[in-house]
Coordinates of C-alpha atoms in Angstrom, one line a residue:
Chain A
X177 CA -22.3 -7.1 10.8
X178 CA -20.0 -9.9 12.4
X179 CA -19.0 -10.7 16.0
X180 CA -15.8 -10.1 17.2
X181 CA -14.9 -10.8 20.4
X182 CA -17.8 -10.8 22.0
X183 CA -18.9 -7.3 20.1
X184 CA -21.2 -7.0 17.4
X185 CA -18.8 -5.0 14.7
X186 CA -19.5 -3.6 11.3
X187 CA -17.7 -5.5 8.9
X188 CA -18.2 -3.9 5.6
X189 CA -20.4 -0.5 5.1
X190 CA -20.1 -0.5 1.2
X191 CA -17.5 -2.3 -0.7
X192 CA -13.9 -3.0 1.3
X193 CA -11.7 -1.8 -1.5
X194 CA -13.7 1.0 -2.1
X195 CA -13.3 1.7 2.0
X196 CA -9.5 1.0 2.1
X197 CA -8.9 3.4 -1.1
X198 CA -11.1 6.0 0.7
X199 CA -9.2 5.9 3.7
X200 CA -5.8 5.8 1.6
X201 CA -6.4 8.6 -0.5
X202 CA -9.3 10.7 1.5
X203 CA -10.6 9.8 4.6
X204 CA -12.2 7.1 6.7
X205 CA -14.2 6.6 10.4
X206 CA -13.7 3.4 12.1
X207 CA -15.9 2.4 15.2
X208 CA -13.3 1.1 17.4
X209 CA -15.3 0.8 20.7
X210 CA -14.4 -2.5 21.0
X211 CA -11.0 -1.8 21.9
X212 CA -10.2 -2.2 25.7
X213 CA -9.5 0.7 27.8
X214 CA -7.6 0.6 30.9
X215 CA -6.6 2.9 33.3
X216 CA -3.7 2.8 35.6
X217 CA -2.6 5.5 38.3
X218 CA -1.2 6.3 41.3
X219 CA 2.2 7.4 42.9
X220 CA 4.3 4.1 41.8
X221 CA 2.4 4.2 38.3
X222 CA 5.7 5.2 36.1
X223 CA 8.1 2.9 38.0
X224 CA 5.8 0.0 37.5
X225 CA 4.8 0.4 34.2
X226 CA 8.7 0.4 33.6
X227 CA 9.0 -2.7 35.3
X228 CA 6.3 -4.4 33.5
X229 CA 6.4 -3.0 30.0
X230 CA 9.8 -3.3 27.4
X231 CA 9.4 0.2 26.2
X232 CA 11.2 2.9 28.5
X233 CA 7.9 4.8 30.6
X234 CA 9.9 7.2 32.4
X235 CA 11.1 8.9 29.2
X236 CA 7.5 9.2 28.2
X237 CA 6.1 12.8 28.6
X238 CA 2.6 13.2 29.5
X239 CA 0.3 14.0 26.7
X240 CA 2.2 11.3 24.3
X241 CA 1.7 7.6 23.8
X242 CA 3.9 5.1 22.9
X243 CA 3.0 1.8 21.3
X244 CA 4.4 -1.6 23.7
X245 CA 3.7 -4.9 24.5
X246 CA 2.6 -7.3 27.5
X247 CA 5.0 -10.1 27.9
X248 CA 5.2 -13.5 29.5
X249 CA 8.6 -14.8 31.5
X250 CA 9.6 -16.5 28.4
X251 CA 9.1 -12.7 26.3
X252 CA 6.5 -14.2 24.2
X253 CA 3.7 -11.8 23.7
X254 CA 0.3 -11.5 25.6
X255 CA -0.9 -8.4 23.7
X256 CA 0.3 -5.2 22.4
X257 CA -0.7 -1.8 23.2
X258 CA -0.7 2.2 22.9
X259 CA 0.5 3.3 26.2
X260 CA -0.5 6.9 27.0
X261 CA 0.4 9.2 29.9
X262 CA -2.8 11.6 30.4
X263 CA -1.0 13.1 33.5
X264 CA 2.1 12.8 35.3
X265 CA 1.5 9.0 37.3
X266 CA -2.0 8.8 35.5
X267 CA -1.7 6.3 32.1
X268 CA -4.4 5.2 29.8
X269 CA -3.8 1.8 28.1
X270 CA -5.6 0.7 25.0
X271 CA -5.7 -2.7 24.8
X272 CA -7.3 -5.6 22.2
X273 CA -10.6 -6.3 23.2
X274 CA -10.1 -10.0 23.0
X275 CA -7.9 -9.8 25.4
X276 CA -9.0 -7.1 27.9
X277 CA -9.7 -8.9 30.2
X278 CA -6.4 -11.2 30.5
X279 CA -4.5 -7.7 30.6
X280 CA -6.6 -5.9 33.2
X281 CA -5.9 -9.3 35.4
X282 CA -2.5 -9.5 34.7
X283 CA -1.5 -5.7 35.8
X284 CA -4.0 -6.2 38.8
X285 CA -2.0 -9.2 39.4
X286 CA 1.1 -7.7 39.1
X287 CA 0.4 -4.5 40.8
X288 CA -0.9 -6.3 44.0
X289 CA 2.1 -4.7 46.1
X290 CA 2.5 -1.6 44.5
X291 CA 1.2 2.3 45.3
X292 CA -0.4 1.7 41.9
X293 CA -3.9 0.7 40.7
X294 CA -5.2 -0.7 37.5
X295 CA -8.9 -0.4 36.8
X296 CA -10.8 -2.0 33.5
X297 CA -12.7 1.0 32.2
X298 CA -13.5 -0.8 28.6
X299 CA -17.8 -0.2 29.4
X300 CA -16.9 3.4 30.1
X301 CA -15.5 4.2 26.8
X302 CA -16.4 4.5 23.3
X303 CA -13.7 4.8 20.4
X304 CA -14.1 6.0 17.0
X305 CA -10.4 6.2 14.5
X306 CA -10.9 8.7 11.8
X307 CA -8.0 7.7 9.1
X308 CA -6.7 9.2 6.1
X309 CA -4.7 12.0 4.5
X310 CA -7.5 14.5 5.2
X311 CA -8.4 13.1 8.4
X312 CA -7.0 16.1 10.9
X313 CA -8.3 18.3 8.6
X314 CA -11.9 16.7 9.2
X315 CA -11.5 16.4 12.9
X316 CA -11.0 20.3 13.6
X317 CA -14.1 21.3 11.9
X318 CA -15.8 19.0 14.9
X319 CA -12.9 19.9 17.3
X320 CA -11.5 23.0 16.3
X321 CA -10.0 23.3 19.9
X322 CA -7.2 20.8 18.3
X323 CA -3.5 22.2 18.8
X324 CA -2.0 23.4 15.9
X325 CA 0.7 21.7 16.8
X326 CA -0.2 17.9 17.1
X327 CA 2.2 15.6 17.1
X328 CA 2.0 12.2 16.2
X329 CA 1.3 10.3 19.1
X330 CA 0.7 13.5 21.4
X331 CA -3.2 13.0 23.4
X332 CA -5.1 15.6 24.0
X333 CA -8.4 16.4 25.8
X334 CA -11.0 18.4 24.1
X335 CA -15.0 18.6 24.6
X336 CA -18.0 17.6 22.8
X337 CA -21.5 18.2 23.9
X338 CA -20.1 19.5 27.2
X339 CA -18.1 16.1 27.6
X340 CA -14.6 15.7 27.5
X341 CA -13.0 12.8 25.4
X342 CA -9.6 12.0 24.8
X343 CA -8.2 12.3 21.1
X344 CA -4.7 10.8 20.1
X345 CA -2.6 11.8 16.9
X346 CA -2.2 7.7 16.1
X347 CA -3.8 5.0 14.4
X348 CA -3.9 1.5 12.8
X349 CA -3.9 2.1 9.2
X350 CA -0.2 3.5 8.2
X351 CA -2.3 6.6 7.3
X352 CA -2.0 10.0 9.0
X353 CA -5.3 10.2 11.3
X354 CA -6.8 10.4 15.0
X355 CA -8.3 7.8 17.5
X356 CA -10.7 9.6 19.7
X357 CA -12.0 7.7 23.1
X358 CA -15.4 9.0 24.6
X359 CA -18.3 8.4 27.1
X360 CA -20.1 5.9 24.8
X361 CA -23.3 8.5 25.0
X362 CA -21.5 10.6 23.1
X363 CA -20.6 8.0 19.9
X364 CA -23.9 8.5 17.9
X365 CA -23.8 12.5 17.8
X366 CA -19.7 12.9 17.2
X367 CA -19.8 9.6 14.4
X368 CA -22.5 11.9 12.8
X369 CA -21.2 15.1 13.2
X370 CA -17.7 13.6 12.0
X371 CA -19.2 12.1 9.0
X372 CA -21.1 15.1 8.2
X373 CA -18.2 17.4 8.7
X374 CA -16.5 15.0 6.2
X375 CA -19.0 14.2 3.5
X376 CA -17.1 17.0 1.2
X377 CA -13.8 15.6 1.7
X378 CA -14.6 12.2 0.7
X379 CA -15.0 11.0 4.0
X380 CA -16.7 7.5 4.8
X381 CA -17.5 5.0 7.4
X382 CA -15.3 1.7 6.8
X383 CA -15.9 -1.3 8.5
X384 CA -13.0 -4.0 10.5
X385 CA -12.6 -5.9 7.1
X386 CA -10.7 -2.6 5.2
X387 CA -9.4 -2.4 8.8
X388 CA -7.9 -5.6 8.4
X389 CA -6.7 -4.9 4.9
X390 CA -5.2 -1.2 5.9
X391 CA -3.4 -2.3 8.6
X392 CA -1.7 -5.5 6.4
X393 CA -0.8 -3.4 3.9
X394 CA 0.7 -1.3 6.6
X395 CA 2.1 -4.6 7.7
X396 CA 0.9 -3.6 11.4
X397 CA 0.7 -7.2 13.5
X398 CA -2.4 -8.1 14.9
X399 CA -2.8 -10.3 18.1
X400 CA -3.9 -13.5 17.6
X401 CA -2.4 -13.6 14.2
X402 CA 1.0 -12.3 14.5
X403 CA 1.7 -12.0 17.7
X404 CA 1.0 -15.1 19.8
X405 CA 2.2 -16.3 23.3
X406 CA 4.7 -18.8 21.9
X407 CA 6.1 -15.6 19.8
X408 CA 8.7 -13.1 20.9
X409 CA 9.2 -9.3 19.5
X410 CA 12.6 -11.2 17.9
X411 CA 10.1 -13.4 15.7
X412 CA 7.6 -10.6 15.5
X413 CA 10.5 -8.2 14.5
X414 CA 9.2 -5.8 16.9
X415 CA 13.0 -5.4 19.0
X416 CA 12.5 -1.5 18.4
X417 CA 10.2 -1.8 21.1
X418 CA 12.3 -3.3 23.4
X419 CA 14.4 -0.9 25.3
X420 CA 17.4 -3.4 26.5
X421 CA 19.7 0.0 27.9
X422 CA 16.7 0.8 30.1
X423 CA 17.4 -0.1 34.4
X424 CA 14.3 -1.9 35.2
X425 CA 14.1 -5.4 34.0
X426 CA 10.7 -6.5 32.9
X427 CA 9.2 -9.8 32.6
X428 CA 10.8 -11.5 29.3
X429 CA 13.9 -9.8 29.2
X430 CA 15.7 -12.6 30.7
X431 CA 14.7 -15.2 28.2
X432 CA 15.0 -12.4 25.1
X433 CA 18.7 -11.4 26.1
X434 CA 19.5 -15.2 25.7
X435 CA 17.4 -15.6 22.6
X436 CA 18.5 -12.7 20.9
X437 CA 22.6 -14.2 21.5
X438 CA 21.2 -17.6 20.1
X439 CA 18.7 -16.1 17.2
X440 CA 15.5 -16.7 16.5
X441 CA 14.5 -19.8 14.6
X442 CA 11.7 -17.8 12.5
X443 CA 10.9 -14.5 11.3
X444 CA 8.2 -12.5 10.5
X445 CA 8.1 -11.5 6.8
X446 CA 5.8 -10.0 4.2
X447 CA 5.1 -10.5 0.6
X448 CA 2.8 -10.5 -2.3
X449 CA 1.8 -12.7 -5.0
X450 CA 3.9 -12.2 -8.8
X451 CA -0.1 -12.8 -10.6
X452 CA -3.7 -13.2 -10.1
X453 CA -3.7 -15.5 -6.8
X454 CA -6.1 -16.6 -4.4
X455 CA -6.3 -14.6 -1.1
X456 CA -3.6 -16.0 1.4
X457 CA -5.6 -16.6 4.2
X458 CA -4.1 -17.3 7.6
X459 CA -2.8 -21.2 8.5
X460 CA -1.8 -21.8 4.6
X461 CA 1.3 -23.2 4.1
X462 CA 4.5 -21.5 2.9
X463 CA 6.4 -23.5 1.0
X464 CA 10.4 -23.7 -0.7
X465 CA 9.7 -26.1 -3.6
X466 CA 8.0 -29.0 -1.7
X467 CA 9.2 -28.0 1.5
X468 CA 7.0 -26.1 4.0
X469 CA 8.9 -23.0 5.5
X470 CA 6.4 -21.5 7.1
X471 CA 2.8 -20.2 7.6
X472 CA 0.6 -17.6 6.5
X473 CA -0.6 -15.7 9.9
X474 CA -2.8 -12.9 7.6
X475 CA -3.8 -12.6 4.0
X476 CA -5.8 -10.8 1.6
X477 CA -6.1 -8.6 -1.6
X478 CA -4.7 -5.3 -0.8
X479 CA -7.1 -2.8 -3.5
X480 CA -3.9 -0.6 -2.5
X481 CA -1.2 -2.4 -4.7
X482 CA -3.6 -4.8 -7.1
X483 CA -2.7 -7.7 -5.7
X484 CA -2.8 -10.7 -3.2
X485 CA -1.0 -10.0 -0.1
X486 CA 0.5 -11.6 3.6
X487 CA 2.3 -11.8 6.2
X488 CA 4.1 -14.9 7.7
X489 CA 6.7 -16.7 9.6
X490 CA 9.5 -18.2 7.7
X491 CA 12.5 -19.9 8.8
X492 CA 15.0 -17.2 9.1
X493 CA 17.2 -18.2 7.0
X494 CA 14.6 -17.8 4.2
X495 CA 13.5 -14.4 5.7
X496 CA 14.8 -12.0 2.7
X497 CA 13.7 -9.9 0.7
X498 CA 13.3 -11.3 -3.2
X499 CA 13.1 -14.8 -1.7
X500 CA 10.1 -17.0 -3.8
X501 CA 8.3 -19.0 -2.0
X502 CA 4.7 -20.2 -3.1
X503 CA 1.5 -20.9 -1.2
X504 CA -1.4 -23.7 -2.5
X505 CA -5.2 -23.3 -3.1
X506 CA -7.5 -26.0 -4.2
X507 CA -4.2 -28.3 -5.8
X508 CA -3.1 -25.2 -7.2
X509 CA 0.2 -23.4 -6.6
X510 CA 1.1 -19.5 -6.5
X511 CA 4.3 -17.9 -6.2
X512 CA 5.0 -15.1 -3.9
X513 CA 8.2 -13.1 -3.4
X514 CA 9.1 -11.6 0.3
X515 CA 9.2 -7.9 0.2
X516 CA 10.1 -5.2 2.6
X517 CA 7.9 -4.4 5.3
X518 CA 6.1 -2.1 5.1
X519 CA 4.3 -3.6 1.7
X520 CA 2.8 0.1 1.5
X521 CA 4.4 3.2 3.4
X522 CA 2.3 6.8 2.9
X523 CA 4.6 9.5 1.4
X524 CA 4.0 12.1 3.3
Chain B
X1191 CA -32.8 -7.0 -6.0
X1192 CA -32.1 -7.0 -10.0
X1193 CA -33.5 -10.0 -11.6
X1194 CA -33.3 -10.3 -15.2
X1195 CA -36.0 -12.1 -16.9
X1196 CA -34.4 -13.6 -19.7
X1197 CA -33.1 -16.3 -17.9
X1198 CA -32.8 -19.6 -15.5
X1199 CA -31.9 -19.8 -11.9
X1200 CA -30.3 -22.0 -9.6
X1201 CA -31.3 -22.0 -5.7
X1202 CA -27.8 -21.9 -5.7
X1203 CA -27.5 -18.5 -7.1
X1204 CA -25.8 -19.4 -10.5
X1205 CA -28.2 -18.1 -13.5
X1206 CA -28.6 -19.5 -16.9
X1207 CA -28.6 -17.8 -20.2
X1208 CA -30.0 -19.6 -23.1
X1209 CA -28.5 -18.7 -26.7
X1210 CA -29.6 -21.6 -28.5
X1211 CA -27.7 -24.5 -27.7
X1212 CA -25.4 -22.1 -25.7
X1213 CA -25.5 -21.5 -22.4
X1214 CA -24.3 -18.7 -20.5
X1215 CA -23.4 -19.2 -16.8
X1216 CA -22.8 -16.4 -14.0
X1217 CA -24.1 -15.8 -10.7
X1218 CA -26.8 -13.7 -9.5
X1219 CA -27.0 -10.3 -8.4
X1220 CA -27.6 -11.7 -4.6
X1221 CA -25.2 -14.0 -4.5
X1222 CA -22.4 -11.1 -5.5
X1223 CA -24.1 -9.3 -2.5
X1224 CA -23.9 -11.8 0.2
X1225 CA -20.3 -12.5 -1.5
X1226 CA -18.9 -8.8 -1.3
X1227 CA -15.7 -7.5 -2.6
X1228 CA -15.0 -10.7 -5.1
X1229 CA -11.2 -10.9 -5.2
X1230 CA -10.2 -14.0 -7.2
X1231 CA -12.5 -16.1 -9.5
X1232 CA -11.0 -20.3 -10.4
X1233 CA -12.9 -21.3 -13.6
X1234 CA -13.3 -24.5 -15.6
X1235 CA -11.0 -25.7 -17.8
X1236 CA -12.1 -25.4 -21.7
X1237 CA -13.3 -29.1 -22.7
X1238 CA -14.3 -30.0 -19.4
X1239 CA -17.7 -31.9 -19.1
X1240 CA -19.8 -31.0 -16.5
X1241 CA -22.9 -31.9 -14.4
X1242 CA -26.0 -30.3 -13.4
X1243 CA -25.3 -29.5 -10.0
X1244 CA -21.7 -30.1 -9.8
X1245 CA -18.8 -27.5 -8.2
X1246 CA -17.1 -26.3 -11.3
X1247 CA -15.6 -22.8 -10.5
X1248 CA -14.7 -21.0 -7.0
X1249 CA -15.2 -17.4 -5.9
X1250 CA -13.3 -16.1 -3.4
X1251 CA -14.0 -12.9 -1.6
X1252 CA -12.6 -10.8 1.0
X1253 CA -14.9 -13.4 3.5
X1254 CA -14.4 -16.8 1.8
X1255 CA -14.2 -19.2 -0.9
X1256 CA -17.6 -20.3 -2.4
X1257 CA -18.1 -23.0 -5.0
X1258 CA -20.3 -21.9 -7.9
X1259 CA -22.3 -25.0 -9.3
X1260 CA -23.0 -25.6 -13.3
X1261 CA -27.0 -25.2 -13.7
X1262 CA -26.7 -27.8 -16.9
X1263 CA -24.8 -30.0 -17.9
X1264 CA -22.8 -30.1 -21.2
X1265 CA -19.0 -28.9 -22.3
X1266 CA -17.5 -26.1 -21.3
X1267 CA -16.8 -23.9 -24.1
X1268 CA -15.6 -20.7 -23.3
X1269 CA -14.7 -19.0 -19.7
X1270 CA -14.4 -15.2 -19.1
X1271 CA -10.5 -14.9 -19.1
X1272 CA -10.6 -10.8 -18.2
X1273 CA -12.3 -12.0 -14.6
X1274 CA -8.5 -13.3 -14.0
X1275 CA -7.7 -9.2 -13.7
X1276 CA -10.6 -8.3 -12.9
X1277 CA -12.8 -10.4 -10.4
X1278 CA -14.4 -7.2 -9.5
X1279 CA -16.5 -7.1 -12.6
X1280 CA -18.6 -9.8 -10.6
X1281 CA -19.9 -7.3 -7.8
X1282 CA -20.3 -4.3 -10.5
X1283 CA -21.7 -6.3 -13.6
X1284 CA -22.8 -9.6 -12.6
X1285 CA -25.5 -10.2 -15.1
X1286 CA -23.2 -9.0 -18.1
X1287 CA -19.4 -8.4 -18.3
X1288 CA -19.3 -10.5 -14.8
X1289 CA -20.3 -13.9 -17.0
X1290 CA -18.3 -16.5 -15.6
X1291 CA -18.5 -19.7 -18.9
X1292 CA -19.9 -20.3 -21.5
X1293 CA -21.6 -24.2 -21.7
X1294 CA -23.2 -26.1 -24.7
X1295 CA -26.2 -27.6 -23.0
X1296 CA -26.5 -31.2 -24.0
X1297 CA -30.1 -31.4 -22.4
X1298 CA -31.8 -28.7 -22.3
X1299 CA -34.9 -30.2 -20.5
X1300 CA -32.7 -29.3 -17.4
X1301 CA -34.1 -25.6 -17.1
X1302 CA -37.1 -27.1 -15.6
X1303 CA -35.3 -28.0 -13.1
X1304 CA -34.0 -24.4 -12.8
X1305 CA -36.1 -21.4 -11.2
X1306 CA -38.1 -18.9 -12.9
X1307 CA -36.9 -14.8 -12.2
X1308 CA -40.6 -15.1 -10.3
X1309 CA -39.5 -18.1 -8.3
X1310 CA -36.2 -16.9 -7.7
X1311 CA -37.4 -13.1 -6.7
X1312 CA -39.1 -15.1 -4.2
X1313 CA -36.5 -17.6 -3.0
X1314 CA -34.1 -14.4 -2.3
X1315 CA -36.9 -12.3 -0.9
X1316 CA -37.4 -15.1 1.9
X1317 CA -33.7 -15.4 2.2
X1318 CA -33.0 -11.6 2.7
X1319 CA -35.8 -11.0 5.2
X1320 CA -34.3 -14.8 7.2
X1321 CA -30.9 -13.2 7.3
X1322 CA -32.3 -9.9 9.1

């Protein structure tokens, strides 16, 4: 167990790599009730959410989600976040729990005029993310109310115990799978009755270290690591989220406009060690010879691809693929080369 | 909690294998525990001398870096080259194919310094139940 954020979190149930190879080539359950839930509503709720977000909300249909971010004036990033419209001017947000409670203040701040409320609903919820290639398979043995058709993203409601929870076709681990979001009263009977339904396909409970891993292999950023106030979604290489066609301006767009005519000074990139290395581990140096170039922002052995693993910020001009550079541990160096992002992508 | 009894240990967690004037140095079933998934191992050069006591090798797991300390002193002889691919070997076999050096002990009136397996079965026992 470790504390994260002022949760008490599993970190490891078993063995990482065996978690992350479970989840990669069978199945794996996640508690994720640490993540925040908000909700926001109300007859403005769209047009706000549009004003305040970089992704385009009015093209949003309800029952999908769409993954955004929470900008400051200068577009660096407060947070990022799965956006999802549970009815027409009704959204549910899920946010990082570190930083629930900065987002619930900033839409309540920002919202202060508007026809729309924001409410911080993060005690009311409980979250559990079942992960891997047999993961839907699992869920509809427990749910078997599931669409047929589900597609990523979609949300849909469905009942356990005579509750209703939420369950989204999404997740955090560049594996097919489902996050489901619950009365926490509920998150004791439906991890068991998941992990029951599951035992024959392999299925098993994984704790936020192969989180960590999944999601770096995945090359998914994480708040606090890769994405940072002082950082922008040009740095984070996250522009795909930015809708710059859309009419409403949002807060940022101003200061990303200009930045993207004048570029970015770094970028994110990702890459892997050539032999036997020491775990990257966030704040190491990157270096170009004896130059440093950049910084480590997350590291670790991915049991996926047998090797040491990271991502970083590098000048840009060094951002490309098949560049060496080389990291240091204990007086010793070890070379990397920057690969394409993602470092693993599922086939399916 | 598997403790051999053929052998030394260190409140540190390394153990000690006497074969003659060779000694074999790894680390304990508990420490590979607390340690989880071991992911990288640094070992001694061949022909270093080392102390009793001193930080000759790191382990690095998904968590952190740990220093492992030599339980005698002497010349390091030999070091477990397959651990470079296989670190793992550690958490699975840490008594056996998990060895970590081999050391010629130049004095080995050390291992009364070292623990007993009963002294050490204890040591972890009231370690394990402080960490609950």
């Amino acid at each position: 167990m470790g504390s994260f954020a002022g949760w008490t979190l599993p970190i490891v149930y078993s063995s990482v790599a065996e978690e992350v190879l479970s989840v990669r080539r069978k199945a794996g359950l996640f508690d994720i009730s640490h993540m925040g839930e908000l909700l926001l509503w109300g007859p403005d709720a769209q047009e706000w959410l549009d004003r305040l977000l970089p992704s385009n909300i009015t093209a949003l249909p309800t029952g999908r989600g769409r993954y955004s971010l929470l900008l400051n004036e200068d577009g660096g990033i407060i947070d990022d976040l799965l956006v999802y419209r549970i009815e027409p001017s009704k959204f549910f947000l899920v946010v990082n729990a570190a930083t629930t409670q900065t987002d619930a203040r900033w839409f309540s701040e920002k919202l202060a005029h508007a026809e729309a409320a924001v409410a911080e609903e993060s005690e009311r919820w409980g979250g559990l993310a079942l992960q891997g290639p047999e993961a839907l398979d699992i869920l509809r043995r427990v749910l078997p109310e599931l669409p047929l058709a589900f597609e990523r993203r979609a949300i849909v409601a469905a009942s356990w115990m005579g509750r209703s929870l939420w369950v989204a076709h999404t997740g955090y681990t560049g594996e097919d799978g489902a996050e489901l979001f619950f009365p926490p009263s509920l998150g004791t009977s439906l991890w068991d009755a998941l992990l029951r339904a599951g035992a024959s396909s392999g299925l098993r409970p994984c704790g936020l270290a192969a989180r960590d891993i999944l999601r770096l292999e995945a090359c998914l950023p994480l708040n606090g690591h890769e994405l940072k106030e002082d950082l922008t979604p040009l740095e984070a290489r996250l522009t795909w989220v930015v809708d710059w066609e859309k009419s409403a301006s949002f807060p940022g767009k101003k200061a990303l406009v200009e930045k993207r005519r004048r570029g970015q000074d770094i970028s994110l990139v990702a890459f892997a060690a050539e032999r036997p290395a020491p775990p990257p581990r966030a704040g190491y140096d990157l270096l170009a010879g004896d130059h440093v170039v950049g910084t480590v922002t997350s590291g670790g052995f991915s049991p996926t691809l047998e090797a040491a693993i990271g991502m970083g910020y590098v000048n840009r001009a060094l951002a490309t693929e098949g560049i060496q550079l080389a990291y240091v541990v204990r007086g010793r160096s070890y070379p990397v080369t920057l690969k394409p992002a993602p470092l693993y992508r599922r086939k399916n | 909690m598997n403790i051999p009894t053929d052998r030394f240990y260190s409140k540190s967690h390394e153990w000690l294998l006497l074969e003659g004037p060779i000694g074999v140095v790894g680390v304990t079933d508990y420490a590979q525990r607390e340690l989880s998934d071991i992911v990288f191992v640094e070992l001694p050069a061949i022909g270093m001398h080392v102390r009793r006591g001193e930080a000759v090798a790191t382990i690095e797991s998904v968590k952190a870096a740990s220093d492992i300390y030599s339980p005698a002193t002497g010349e390091v002889l030999e070091v477990n080259a397959v651990l470079a691919q296989e670190p793992g070997l550690i958490n699975t076999d840490p008594y056996g194919k998990g060895w970590l050096f081999r050391i010629r002990v130049e004095a080995p009136g050390e291992t009364e310094r070292l623990e007993s397996p009963e002294a050490y079965a204890k040591l972890t026992a009231i370690a394990s139940g402080a960490a609950t």
